[in-house]
Amino acid sequence: MAKEEVAGKKSVQVLEKIREHLEKLNEKIEIMIELQKHDRKDVQPTFTDAPLDVMTLLSMPDHLRKTAMTVCRLGRATADEVAEQTKRARAVESAYLNQLVIMGHLKKERNGRKAYFFVDRENQER
Amino acid sequence: MGKIVAVHSYKGGTGKTLLSINLAATLAKHGKKVCLFDLDFRAPSLATLLKIDKADYWLNDYLNGVCEINKVLIDMSNRINDSGSLCVGLANPSTEAIRDMSAKDRKWEMRALGRLLALRASLLNEKHYDYLVFDTSPGLQYSSINAIVSADLVLVATTFDRSDVDGTKRMLRELYDLFEKKTEIVLNKVLDGSLKSDKDEAKNRLKDVYQVPLLGIVPCFCDVLKAEGGLIFAQDKPGHPFTKIIEEMTGKIENLG
């Protein structure tokens, strides 16, 4: 009985891991679709910290500025919370938020099933 | 829920500080809990105008992460004879501080934006302030754009000067529109003659030029110039026509929702 319970728990853990990986894959696909759709040459992946200052906000394409401004205002937010403010679809905001992460302007943190996006102001290299 | 009002302009000398002080004082006289901030770090003026020689901490210190905002605030409620309260947060007027603030980099400005945005939680939500009024520096520079981004409402002080009109128009289109800011125009220093000819026509012309609502028109008052910045008209000259215009504009702001 105890062995069965342990095996059951392990299966759940494996399934959880698979679900997490699938979600990550899904986000990456969303980004790729978005990038292809707009053929965005202005969204260059940097993978490094890029300060989200007001001049950067000003030079962003309109659709990304709206998302970035909303995260600035909310401090820390999920794609759902951003979508609620911008009145755009969650999937669209999720793609824009992940673009901003790739560009180095936002940081992403997972807490259970939820992914939170935020501007990492204090920990950026001084 | 309180509001952040930023007072900005394209050019200097358009009356931002005069407008900010009197707006903050009038809101306080209406019983509101108000805090006025000097965000013009390149040419601080509130400390002089409010006759405050020393401060333990300046707004510079808060933005530098040296202290929390409550250390910066100076209670000025004794200057207001009504039920409201008025605090100020001052920019350090020393040359060294001005030089220091002029040399900040993008990352510092990003953190400064974060600290300005955090005032919404610390002062509006937790301390229940009704209004934060930001007196900014003119033109497109970091400190003023940070203030604009943090604000709920931007008042743009402008004059009939042609370069000001042109620059203000550009700024409205290329800055405020991009940030989707609620904006109102205050036309200042209007000569009496141009007002008498046709006030309504002037109002319509302004709306056509700027495409944003007009909060008010302020004539050029010799009394204001004669006071040399030593009076808070809203408090010290309650019956003055300038005070009445400020009253009207404040009423409109309170009703903006």
XYZ file of C-alpha atoms in Angstrom:
383
model
C 0.000 0.000 0.000
C 2.768 2.401 1.024
C 4.711 1.466 -2.112
C 1.664 2.183 -4.254
C 1.249 5.588 -2.602
C 4.878 6.481 -3.285
C 4.517 5.353 -6.902
C 1.331 7.418 -7.215
C 3.054 10.521 -5.851
C 5.948 10.037 -8.233
C 3.563 9.786 -11.184
C 1.867 13.020 -10.127
C 5.265 14.728 -9.851
C 6.262 13.489 -13.307
C 2.963 14.690 -14.752
C 3.420 18.076 -13.057
C 6.880 18.375 -14.612
C 5.498 17.457 -18.044
C 2.751 20.072 -17.654
C 5.300 22.744 -16.650
C 7.490 21.916 -19.645
C 4.472 21.962 -21.958
C 3.487 25.397 -20.637
C 7.011 26.678 -21.244
C 6.957 25.223 -24.758
C 3.580 26.805 -25.355
C 4.911 30.228 -24.338
C 7.895 29.860 -26.654
C 5.591 28.892 -29.535
C 3.404 31.915 -28.781
C 6.467 34.149 -29.034
C 7.583 32.567 -32.289
C 4.098 32.954 -33.783
C 4.008 36.586 -32.690
C 7.455 37.325 -34.095
C 6.631 35.656 -37.403
C 3.243 37.350 -37.640
C 4.741 40.818 -37.403
C 8.085 39.927 -38.992
C 9.456 42.041 -36.150
C 12.959 43.198 -36.805
C 12.664 45.647 -33.905
C 12.429 42.831 -31.378
C 15.973 41.613 -31.079
C 16.627 39.005 -28.415
C 19.271 40.266 -26.001
C 19.075 37.741 -23.132
C 20.773 40.366 -20.922
C 19.458 43.069 -18.614
C 18.244 46.073 -20.599
C 16.981 48.919 -18.400
C 13.302 49.723 -18.839
C 13.708 53.481 -18.520
C 11.303 56.057 -19.970
C 13.399 56.686 -23.089
C 13.358 52.935 -23.831
C 9.589 52.948 -23.295
C 9.286 55.850 -25.741
C 11.258 54.064 -28.451
C 9.262 50.810 -28.212
C 6.602 49.811 -30.716
C 3.146 50.858 -29.462
C 1.884 47.332 -28.743
C 4.871 46.498 -26.496
C 4.859 49.915 -24.771
C 1.281 49.352 -23.640
C 2.219 46.023 -22.063
C 5.455 47.344 -20.508
C 3.675 50.413 -19.067
C 1.045 48.189 -17.501
C 3.686 46.040 -15.790
C 5.430 49.241 -14.610
C 2.166 50.411 -13.057
C 1.210 47.068 -11.519
C 4.725 46.286 -10.293
C 4.384 42.520 -10.683
C 1.691 40.902 -12.764
C 0.497 37.778 -14.565
C -0.542 37.795 -18.222
C -4.160 37.640 -17.027
C -3.756 40.766 -14.877
C -2.087 42.682 -17.711
C -4.798 41.568 -20.161
C -7.464 42.819 -17.758
C -5.909 46.309 -17.815
C -5.129 46.524 -21.526
C -8.385 44.847 -22.637
C -6.430 42.618 -24.988
C -6.488 38.805 -25.097
C -4.477 36.901 -22.518
C -2.577 34.945 -25.207
C -1.582 38.217 -26.908
C -0.329 39.707 -23.626
C 1.490 36.499 -22.792
C 3.359 36.724 -26.118
C 4.190 40.428 -25.623
C 5.341 39.841 -22.034
C 7.606 37.010 -23.133
C 9.006 39.213 -25.908
C 9.856 41.807 -23.290
C 11.573 39.088 -21.227
C 13.620 38.021 -24.272
C 14.546 41.660 -24.899
C 15.858 41.845 -21.323
C 13.358 44.482 -20.129
C 11.278 42.236 -17.854
C 12.011 39.332 -15.565
C 9.790 36.275 -15.229
C 9.266 34.180 -12.130
C 7.116 31.119 -11.611
C 5.087 30.557 -8.493
C 3.299 27.225 -8.841
C 1.232 27.361 -12.021
C 1.369 31.134 -12.313
C 4.058 33.089 -14.154
C 4.731 36.590 -12.826
C 6.383 39.357 -14.857
C 8.174 42.328 -13.289
C 10.814 45.006 -13.827
C 13.889 44.025 -11.859
C 14.909 47.572 -10.921
C 16.844 46.966 -7.751
C 18.919 43.980 -8.832
C 20.204 45.362 -12.102
C 23.944 45.885 -12.127
C 24.759 49.337 -10.723
C -8.286 56.535 -4.337
C -5.921 59.514 -4.605
C -4.437 60.993 -7.745
C -1.050 62.089 -8.998
C -1.058 65.357 -10.949
C 2.096 66.369 -12.835
C 2.548 69.975 -13.938
C 4.783 70.178 -16.997
C 5.622 72.461 -19.923
C 7.734 72.511 -23.049
C 9.597 75.694 -22.201
C 10.770 77.167 -18.914
C 9.145 80.217 -17.337
C 5.592 79.232 -18.246
C 4.402 79.288 -14.625
C 4.579 75.612 -13.637
C 5.776 76.269 -10.093
C 3.285 79.088 -9.487
C 0.516 76.824 -10.753
C 1.742 73.809 -8.714
C 1.989 75.688 -5.400
C -1.385 77.377 -5.773
C -3.091 74.223 -6.992
C -1.706 72.237 -4.027
C -2.678 75.003 -1.570
C -6.215 75.254 -2.995
C -6.727 71.493 -2.834
C -5.556 71.584 0.810
C -7.935 74.488 1.516
C -10.723 72.300 0.129
C -9.945 69.849 2.944
C -7.802 67.491 0.904
C -4.615 65.755 2.073
C -2.015 66.994 -0.389
C 1.694 66.570 -1.015
C 3.638 68.861 -3.338
C 6.930 67.609 -4.833
C 9.693 69.581 -6.494
C 10.896 67.324 -9.307
C 12.867 70.073 -11.034
C 16.272 68.789 -9.913
C 18.173 71.008 -12.351
C 16.642 74.237 -11.098
C 14.967 73.581 -7.719
C 12.761 76.430 -6.554
C 10.209 75.251 -3.981
C 12.689 75.433 -1.073
C 13.303 79.138 -1.776
C 9.698 80.023 -2.538
C 8.415 78.282 0.593
C 11.255 79.777 2.644
C 12.631 76.438 3.837
C 16.389 76.734 4.390
C 17.198 73.237 5.563
C 15.823 69.757 5.187
C 17.063 66.591 6.886
C 16.386 64.649 3.709
C 15.632 65.768 0.167
C 13.683 64.119 -2.600
C 17.099 63.411 -4.146
C 17.817 61.113 -1.162
C 14.558 59.216 -1.644
C 15.266 58.668 -5.341
C 18.837 57.637 -4.500
C 17.425 54.966 -2.172
C 18.994 56.605 0.909
C 15.728 57.021 2.840
C 12.004 56.364 2.748
C 9.575 59.046 1.587
C 8.273 59.906 5.097
C 11.743 61.279 6.002
C 11.529 63.733 3.087
C 8.091 65.186 3.736
C 7.861 68.559 5.494
C 4.512 69.509 6.974
C 3.332 72.909 5.736
C -0.245 72.646 7.009
C 0.311 75.701 9.243
C 0.466 77.790 6.028
C -3.090 76.691 5.207
C -5.894 77.967 7.435
C -8.355 75.237 6.645
C -9.047 71.618 7.419
C -6.793 70.038 4.805
C -3.124 69.217 5.085
C -0.181 70.157 2.917
C 3.272 68.541 2.864
C 6.173 69.215 0.577
C 9.056 67.121 -0.697
C 11.910 69.343 -1.827
C 14.669 69.020 -4.401
C 18.121 69.807 -3.034
C 19.069 73.257 -4.384
C 22.834 72.950 -3.760
C 25.076 73.102 -6.845
C 26.683 69.794 -5.890
C 23.271 68.069 -5.777
C 22.250 69.582 -9.131
C 25.507 68.375 -10.667
C 24.993 64.919 -9.161
C 21.430 64.643 -10.496
C 22.519 65.782 -13.976
C 25.035 62.949 -14.222
C 22.679 60.008 -13.557
C 22.605 57.120 -16.013
C 19.728 55.157 -17.558
C 19.717 52.488 -14.877
C 19.464 55.085 -12.131
C 16.610 56.782 -13.996
C 14.857 53.414 -14.279
C 15.135 52.906 -10.519
C 13.969 56.505 -9.957
C 10.865 55.743 -12.036
C 10.246 52.710 -9.821
C 10.496 54.843 -6.686
C 8.137 57.464 -8.108
C 5.648 54.757 -9.066
C 5.966 53.348 -5.532
C 4.590 56.627 -4.102
C 1.161 55.485 -5.258
C 1.292 52.606 -2.772
C 3.142 54.371 0.056
C 1.320 57.717 0.026
C -1.982 57.316 -1.841
C -2.924 53.823 -0.657
C -1.281 53.544 2.768
C -1.209 57.161 3.987
C -4.453 58.079 2.219
C -3.214 61.218 0.500
C -5.811 62.650 -1.877
C -3.398 64.352 -4.258
C 0.313 64.295 -5.045
C 1.319 67.307 -7.142
C 4.572 66.995 -9.133
C 6.230 70.242 -10.172
C 8.516 69.114 -13.006
C 11.367 70.512 -15.063
C 10.529 71.772 -18.560
C 11.064 69.897 -21.809
C 11.848 66.287 -22.509
C 14.260 65.092 -19.899
C 14.347 62.049 -17.697
C 13.038 63.556 -14.443
C 10.016 65.151 -16.105
C 9.164 62.129 -18.260
C 9.444 59.904 -15.175
C 6.956 62.230 -13.470
C 4.602 62.149 -16.461
C 4.681 58.351 -16.645
C 3.852 58.131 -12.914
C 0.981 60.641 -13.083
C -2.751 60.144 -13.603
C -3.239 63.643 -14.974
C -0.772 66.000 -16.662
C -1.342 69.747 -16.681
C 0.622 71.444 -19.431
C 1.383 75.106 -18.772
C 1.815 77.018 -22.001
C 1.888 80.593 -23.307
C 1.111 82.305 -26.640
C 4.858 82.360 -27.439
C 5.209 80.784 -30.903
C 8.100 78.499 -30.059
C 6.208 77.341 -26.968
C 3.032 76.630 -28.976
C 4.992 74.649 -31.563
C 7.008 72.699 -29.009
C 3.955 71.992 -26.838
C 2.047 70.683 -29.861
C 4.906 68.348 -30.738
C 5.281 67.223 -27.140
C 1.561 66.411 -26.854
C 1.710 64.303 -29.995
C 5.061 62.624 -29.512
C 5.164 62.166 -25.750
C 1.793 62.298 -24.000
C -0.071 60.440 -26.760
C 2.460 57.597 -26.656
C 1.984 57.216 -22.905
C -1.822 57.616 -23.256
C -1.895 60.298 -20.557
C -4.950 62.292 -19.561
C -3.834 65.847 -20.337
C -5.261 69.343 -19.769
C -3.844 72.639 -21.030
C -3.400 75.769 -18.905
C -2.764 78.876 -20.991
C -0.785 81.278 -18.839
C 0.395 84.898 -19.091
C -2.321 85.967 -21.505
C -2.410 89.731 -22.069
C -5.659 91.392 -21.095
C -6.210 92.724 -24.642
C -6.271 89.270 -26.232
C -8.746 88.071 -23.617
C -11.129 90.990 -24.049
C -11.299 90.613 -27.849
C -12.953 87.207 -27.879
C -12.437 84.704 -25.092
C -14.534 81.961 -26.675
C -12.718 82.255 -29.977
C -9.388 81.980 -28.155
C -10.647 78.854 -26.344
C -11.786 77.220 -29.590
C -8.517 78.099 -31.293
C -6.573 76.492 -28.445
C -8.647 73.326 -28.622
C -8.017 73.172 -32.391
C -4.284 73.682 -32.005
C -3.647 71.261 -29.146
C -6.532 68.776 -29.506
C -6.718 68.359 -25.725
C -9.123 69.901 -23.181
C -8.419 73.389 -21.855
C -8.397 73.581 -18.053
C -8.131 77.343 -17.858
C -6.778 80.650 -19.130
C -4.690 82.731 -16.723
C -4.166 86.407 -17.583
C -0.840 88.101 -16.915
C -1.273 89.732 -13.478
C 1.131 92.492 -12.410
C 0.365 91.591 -8.765
C 1.737 88.097 -9.303
C 4.965 89.500 -10.737
C 5.207 92.127 -7.983
C 4.926 89.435 -5.286
C 8.264 88.025 -6.592
C 7.210 84.517 -5.627
C 6.861 85.500 -1.955
C 3.109 84.848 -1.684
C 0.893 81.805 -2.022
C -1.990 83.675 -3.646
C -4.494 80.890 -2.954
C -3.828 81.408 0.755
C -2.552 84.963 1.138
C -4.836 86.749 -1.383
C -8.175 84.925 -1.232
C -10.119 87.612 -3.119
C -7.626 88.118 -5.926
C -8.805 87.283 -9.497
C -5.772 84.971 -9.899
C -6.915 82.999 -6.837
C -10.420 82.769 -8.286
C -9.085 81.326 -11.553
C -6.994 78.792 -9.614
C -10.125 77.915 -7.589
C -12.046 77.263 -10.802
C -9.303 75.076 -12.244
C -8.952 73.136 -8.974
C -12.709 72.523 -8.940
C -12.497 71.111 -12.471
C -9.622 68.809 -11.463
C -11.591 67.524 -8.470
C -14.529 66.776 -10.763
C -12.454 64.975 -13.389
C -13.015 61.681 -11.568
